[in-house]
PDB file of C-alpha atoms in Angstrom:
ATOM      1  CA  MET A   1       0.254  -0.030  -0.234  1.00  0.00           C
ATOM      2  CA  ARG A   2       1.557   3.461  -0.769  1.00  0.00           C
ATOM      3  CA  TYR A   3       0.133   6.869   0.846  1.00  0.00           C
ATOM      4  CA  PHE A   4       0.752  10.341  -0.984  1.00  0.00           C
ATOM      5  CA  GLY A   5       0.013  13.749  -0.780  1.00  0.00           C
ATOM      6  CA  ASN A   6      -0.369  16.016   2.154  1.00  0.00           C
ATOM      7  CA  PHE A   7      -3.805  16.460   4.091  1.00  0.00           C
ATOM      8  CA  LYS A   8      -4.978  19.069   6.710  1.00  0.00           C
ATOM      9  CA  ARG A   9      -7.151  17.491   8.980  1.00  0.00           C
ATOM     10  CA  PRO A  10      -8.700  19.000  12.842  1.00  0.00           C
ATOM     11  CA  ILE A  11      -8.590  17.300  15.832  1.00  0.00           C
ATOM     12  CA  ASP A  12     -12.188  17.264  17.245  1.00  0.00           C
ATOM     13  CA  GLY A  13     -13.650  17.614  20.441  1.00  0.00           C
ATOM     14  CA  LYS A  14     -13.167  13.828  21.820  1.00  0.00           C
ATOM     15  CA  LYS A  15      -9.726  13.982  19.965  1.00  0.00           C
ATOM     16  CA  ARG A  16     -10.743  11.884  16.925  1.00  0.00           C
ATOM     17  CA  VAL A  17      -9.118  12.995  13.515  1.00  0.00           C
ATOM     18  CA  SER A  18     -10.525  11.359  10.576  1.00  0.00           C
ATOM     19  CA  LEU A  19      -7.806  10.036   7.763  1.00  0.00           C
ATOM     20  CA  PRO A  20      -7.768  11.246   4.502  1.00  0.00           C
ATOM     21  CA  ALA A  21     -10.332   9.861   2.484  1.00  0.00           C
ATOM     22  CA  VAL A  22      -7.229   8.161  -0.301  1.00  0.00           C
ATOM     23  CA  PHE A  23      -5.810   7.074   2.857  1.00  0.00           C
ATOM     24  CA  ARG A  24      -9.194   5.229   3.959  1.00  0.00           C
ATOM     25  CA  LEU A  25     -10.462   4.308   0.374  1.00  0.00           C
ATOM     26  CA  SER A  26      -6.631   2.128   0.673  1.00  0.00           C
ATOM     27  CA  ALA A  27      -7.268   0.982   3.744  1.00  0.00           C
ATOM     28  CA  GLU A  28     -11.397  -0.389   2.775  1.00  0.00           C
ATOM     29  CA  ASP A  29      -9.474  -2.076  -0.539  1.00  0.00           C
ATOM     30  CA  ARG A  30      -6.940  -3.579   1.737  1.00  0.00           C
ATOM     31  CA  LYS A  31      -9.317  -4.465   4.751  1.00  0.00           C
ATOM     32  CA  PHE A  32      -7.655  -3.440   7.891  1.00  0.00           C
ATOM     33  CA  LYS A  33      -9.642  -1.749  10.645  1.00  0.00           C
ATOM     34  CA  SER A  34      -6.646  -0.376  12.225  1.00  0.00           C
ATOM     35  CA  VAL A  35      -3.723   1.950  11.759  1.00  0.00           C
ATOM     36  CA  ILE A  36      -0.067   1.318  13.844  1.00  0.00           C
ATOM     37  CA  LEU A  37       1.389   4.485  14.957  1.00  0.00           C
ATOM     38  CA  PHE A  38       5.346   5.291  15.766  1.00  0.00           C
ATOM     39  CA  LYS A  39       7.020   7.765  17.502  1.00  0.00           C
ATOM     40  CA  GLY A  40       9.749   9.645  14.905  1.00  0.00           C
ATOM     41  CA  ILE A  41      13.129   9.368  16.912  1.00  0.00           C
ATOM     42  CA  THR A  42      15.027  12.372  15.508  1.00  0.00           C
ATOM     43  CA  GLU A  43      11.905  14.691  14.738  1.00  0.00           C
ATOM     44  CA  ASN A  44       8.684  15.440  16.748  1.00  0.00           C
ATOM     45  CA  PHE A  45       5.743  13.655  14.574  1.00  0.00           C
ATOM     46  CA  LEU A  46       4.347  10.080  14.115  1.00  0.00           C
ATOM     47  CA  PHE A  47       4.409   7.263  11.070  1.00  0.00           C
ATOM     48  CA  GLY A  48       2.264   4.706  10.923  1.00  0.00           C
ATOM     49  CA  ALA A  49       1.269   2.240   8.127  1.00  0.00           C
ATOM     50  CA  GLY A  50      -2.118  -0.033   8.024  1.00  0.00           C
ATOM     51  CA  SER A  51      -1.898  -2.712  10.796  1.00  0.00           C
ATOM     52  CA  ASP A  52      -1.810  -5.395   7.815  1.00  0.00           C
ATOM     53  CA  ALA A  53       1.683  -4.009   6.541  1.00  0.00           C
ATOM     54  CA  VAL A  54       3.090  -3.869   9.940  1.00  0.00           C
ATOM     55  CA  SER A  55       2.024  -7.688  10.799  1.00  0.00           C
ATOM     56  CA  ARG A  56       3.873  -8.462   7.334  1.00  0.00           C
ATOM     57  CA  ILE A  57       7.120  -6.829   8.745  1.00  0.00           C
ATOM     58  CA  ILE A  58       6.935  -8.548  12.287  1.00  0.00           C
ATOM     59  CA  ASP A  59       6.045 -12.073  10.794  1.00  0.00           C
ATOM     60  CA  ASP A  60       9.242 -11.545   8.921  1.00  0.00           C
ATOM     61  CA  LYS A  61      11.216 -13.727  11.899  1.00  0.00           C
ATOM     62  CA  SER A  62      14.511 -12.797  10.076  1.00  0.00           C
ATOM     63  CA  ASN A  63      14.661  -9.703  10.774  1.00  0.00           C
ATOM     64  CA  HIS A  64      14.627  -9.023  14.655  1.00  0.00           C
ATOM     65  CA  ALA A  65      15.295  -5.464  14.553  1.00  0.00           C
ATOM     66  CA  LEU A  66      12.391  -4.595  13.029  1.00  0.00           C
ATOM     67  CA  GLU A  67      10.400  -6.720  14.995  1.00  0.00           C
ATOM     68  CA  ALA A  68      11.424  -5.389  17.883  1.00  0.00           C
ATOM     69  CA  ALA A  69      10.824  -1.934  16.885  1.00  0.00           C
ATOM     70  CA  CYS A  70       7.100  -3.002  15.704  1.00  0.00           C
ATOM     71  CA  ARG A  71       6.673  -4.081  19.690  1.00  0.00           C
ATOM     72  CA  LEU A  72       7.101   0.019  19.805  1.00  0.00           C
ATOM     73  CA  GLY A  73       3.901   0.957  18.031  1.00  0.00           C
ATOM     74  CA  PHE A  74       0.653   2.130  19.062  1.00  0.00           C
ATOM     75  CA  GLU A  75      -2.159   0.416  17.302  1.00  0.00           C
ATOM     76  CA  HIS A  76      -5.126   3.046  16.928  1.00  0.00           C
ATOM     77  CA  ILE A  77      -8.949   1.503  15.359  1.00  0.00           C
ATOM     78  CA  VAL A  78     -10.511   3.159  12.740  1.00  0.00           C
ATOM     79  CA  ASP A  79     -14.151   4.100  13.370  1.00  0.00           C
ATOM     80  CA  GLN A  80     -16.752   3.432  10.779  1.00  0.00           C
ATOM     81  CA  GLU A  81     -16.576   7.479  10.196  1.00  0.00           C
ATOM     82  CA  GLY A  82     -12.850   6.493   9.342  1.00  0.00           C
ATOM     83  CA  ARG A  83     -11.234   8.245  12.465  1.00  0.00           C
ATOM     84  CA  ILE A  84      -8.971   7.384  15.021  1.00  0.00           C
ATOM     85  CA  ARG A  85      -8.545   8.678  18.622  1.00  0.00           C
ATOM     86  CA  LEU A  86      -5.298   9.889  19.583  1.00  0.00           C
ATOM     87  CA  SER A  87      -4.604   8.931  23.429  1.00  0.00           C
ATOM     88  CA  ASP A  88      -3.879  12.253  25.494  1.00  0.00           C
ATOM     89  CA  GLU A  89      -0.480  11.038  26.078  1.00  0.00           C
ATOM     90  CA  LEU A  90       0.345  10.988  22.495  1.00  0.00           C
ATOM     91  CA  LEU A  91      -1.388  14.555  21.787  1.00  0.00           C
ATOM     92  CA  ASN A  92      -0.175  16.657  24.850  1.00  0.00           C
ATOM     93  CA  GLU A  93       3.904  15.252  23.756  1.00  0.00           C
ATOM     94  CA  MET A  94       3.626  15.601  20.400  1.00  0.00           C
ATOM     95  CA  PHE A  95       0.977  17.965  19.638  1.00  0.00           C
ATOM     96  CA  PRO A  96       0.436  19.649  22.513  1.00  0.00           C
ATOM     97  CA  SER A  97      -1.673  22.806  21.372  1.00  0.00           C
ATOM     98  CA  ALA A  98      -2.213  21.511  17.934  1.00  0.00           C
ATOM     99  CA  LYS A  99      -6.216  21.749  16.892  1.00  0.00           C
ATOM    100  CA  GLU A 100      -5.298  20.494  13.352  1.00  0.00           C
ATOM    101  CA  ILE A 101      -2.373  18.227  12.530  1.00  0.00           C
ATOM    102  CA  LEU A 102      -1.088  17.219   8.585  1.00  0.00           C
ATOM    103  CA  PHE A 103      -1.125  13.636   7.394  1.00  0.00           C
ATOM    104  CA  VAL A 104       2.019  13.605   5.216  1.00  0.00           C
ATOM    105  CA  GLY A 105       1.723  10.806   2.333  1.00  0.00           C
ATOM    106  CA  ALA A 106       5.033   8.935   2.642  1.00  0.00           C
ATOM    107  CA  GLY A 107       4.970   5.650   0.045  1.00  0.00           C
ATOM    108  CA  GLY A 108       4.845   2.968   2.199  1.00  0.00           C
ATOM    109  CA  LYS A 109       4.090   4.988   4.837  1.00  0.00           C
ATOM    110  CA  PHE A 110       2.153   8.230   6.170  1.00  0.00           C
ATOM    111  CA  GLU A 111       3.471  10.829   8.780  1.00  0.00           C
ATOM    112  CA  ILE A 112       1.906  12.713  11.220  1.00  0.00           C
ATOM    113  CA  ARG A 113       2.816  16.416  12.014  1.00  0.00           C
ATOM    114  CA  ASP A 114       1.970  19.706  13.205  1.00  0.00           C
ATOM    115  CA  ILE A 115       0.595  21.527  10.967  1.00  0.00           C
ATOM    116  CA  SER A 116       3.674  24.002  11.324  1.00  0.00           C
ATOM    117  CA  TYR A 117       5.464  21.597   9.621  1.00  0.00           C
ATOM    118  CA  TRP A 118       4.213  22.048   6.382  1.00  0.00           C
ATOM    119  CA  ASP A 119       4.936  25.981   6.620  1.00  0.00           C
ATOM    120  CA  GLU A 120       8.537  24.976   6.720  1.00  0.00           C
ATOM    121  CA  ALA A 121       8.769  22.477   4.581  1.00  0.00           C
ATOM    122  CA  GLN A 122       7.453  24.052   1.977  1.00  0.00           C
ATOM    123  CA  GLU A 123       9.922  27.090   2.920  1.00  0.00           C
ATOM    124  CA  ARG A 124      12.987  24.397   2.582  1.00  0.00           C
ATOM    125  CA  ALA A 125      11.737  23.218  -0.782  1.00  0.00           C
ATOM    126  CA  ALA A 126      11.104  26.310  -2.693  1.00  0.00           C
ATOM    127  CA  LYS A 127      14.674  27.571  -1.139  1.00  0.00           C
ATOM    128  CA  THR A 128      16.424  23.985  -2.223  1.00  0.00           C
ATOM    129  CA  ALA A 129      14.279  24.492  -6.256  1.00  0.00           C
ATOM    130  CA  VAL A 130      15.793  28.130  -6.516  1.00  0.00           C
ATOM    131  CA  ASP A 131      19.126  27.164  -5.407  1.00  0.00           C
ATOM    132  CA  GLU A 132      18.542  24.264  -8.226  1.00  0.00           C
ATOM    133  CA  LEU A 133      17.857  26.648 -10.526  1.00  0.00           C
ATOM    134  CA  TYR A 134      20.758  29.117  -9.683  1.00  0.00           C
ATOM    135  CA  LYS A 135      23.311  26.058 -10.124  1.00  0.00           C
ATOM    136  CA  ALA A 136      21.662  25.207 -13.330  1.00  0.00           C
ATOM    137  CA  LEU A 137      21.808  28.734 -14.872  1.00  0.00           C
TER     138      LEU A 137
END
């Protein structure tokens, strides 16, 4: 399964957030009912994938490091409306004042980031593009 695109999503009063529609459609096609989220190590964000993708890694007994890492994930059930509830712990640690978060498709996984990340990433991308244009000319 592949995740693509960037989507802003509000966090509702019950601490739920809707998965982007294209992620939900993919989830329905694959028949998984939950996502597994992990905390980023070097940056303050979450990343995840459908539980079926993570299960395949756990089932690969030849890679003990990946198997051990998978045990650090948090399973989140996808409700009938395509929402997951983020725990108080994750919200307070990762997005303490966020009213809205950003889902970023990253191929075989997706990221959940503070909305300010999008503005910073766009600025970095623009600087890189201008730098590349400068070098090319």
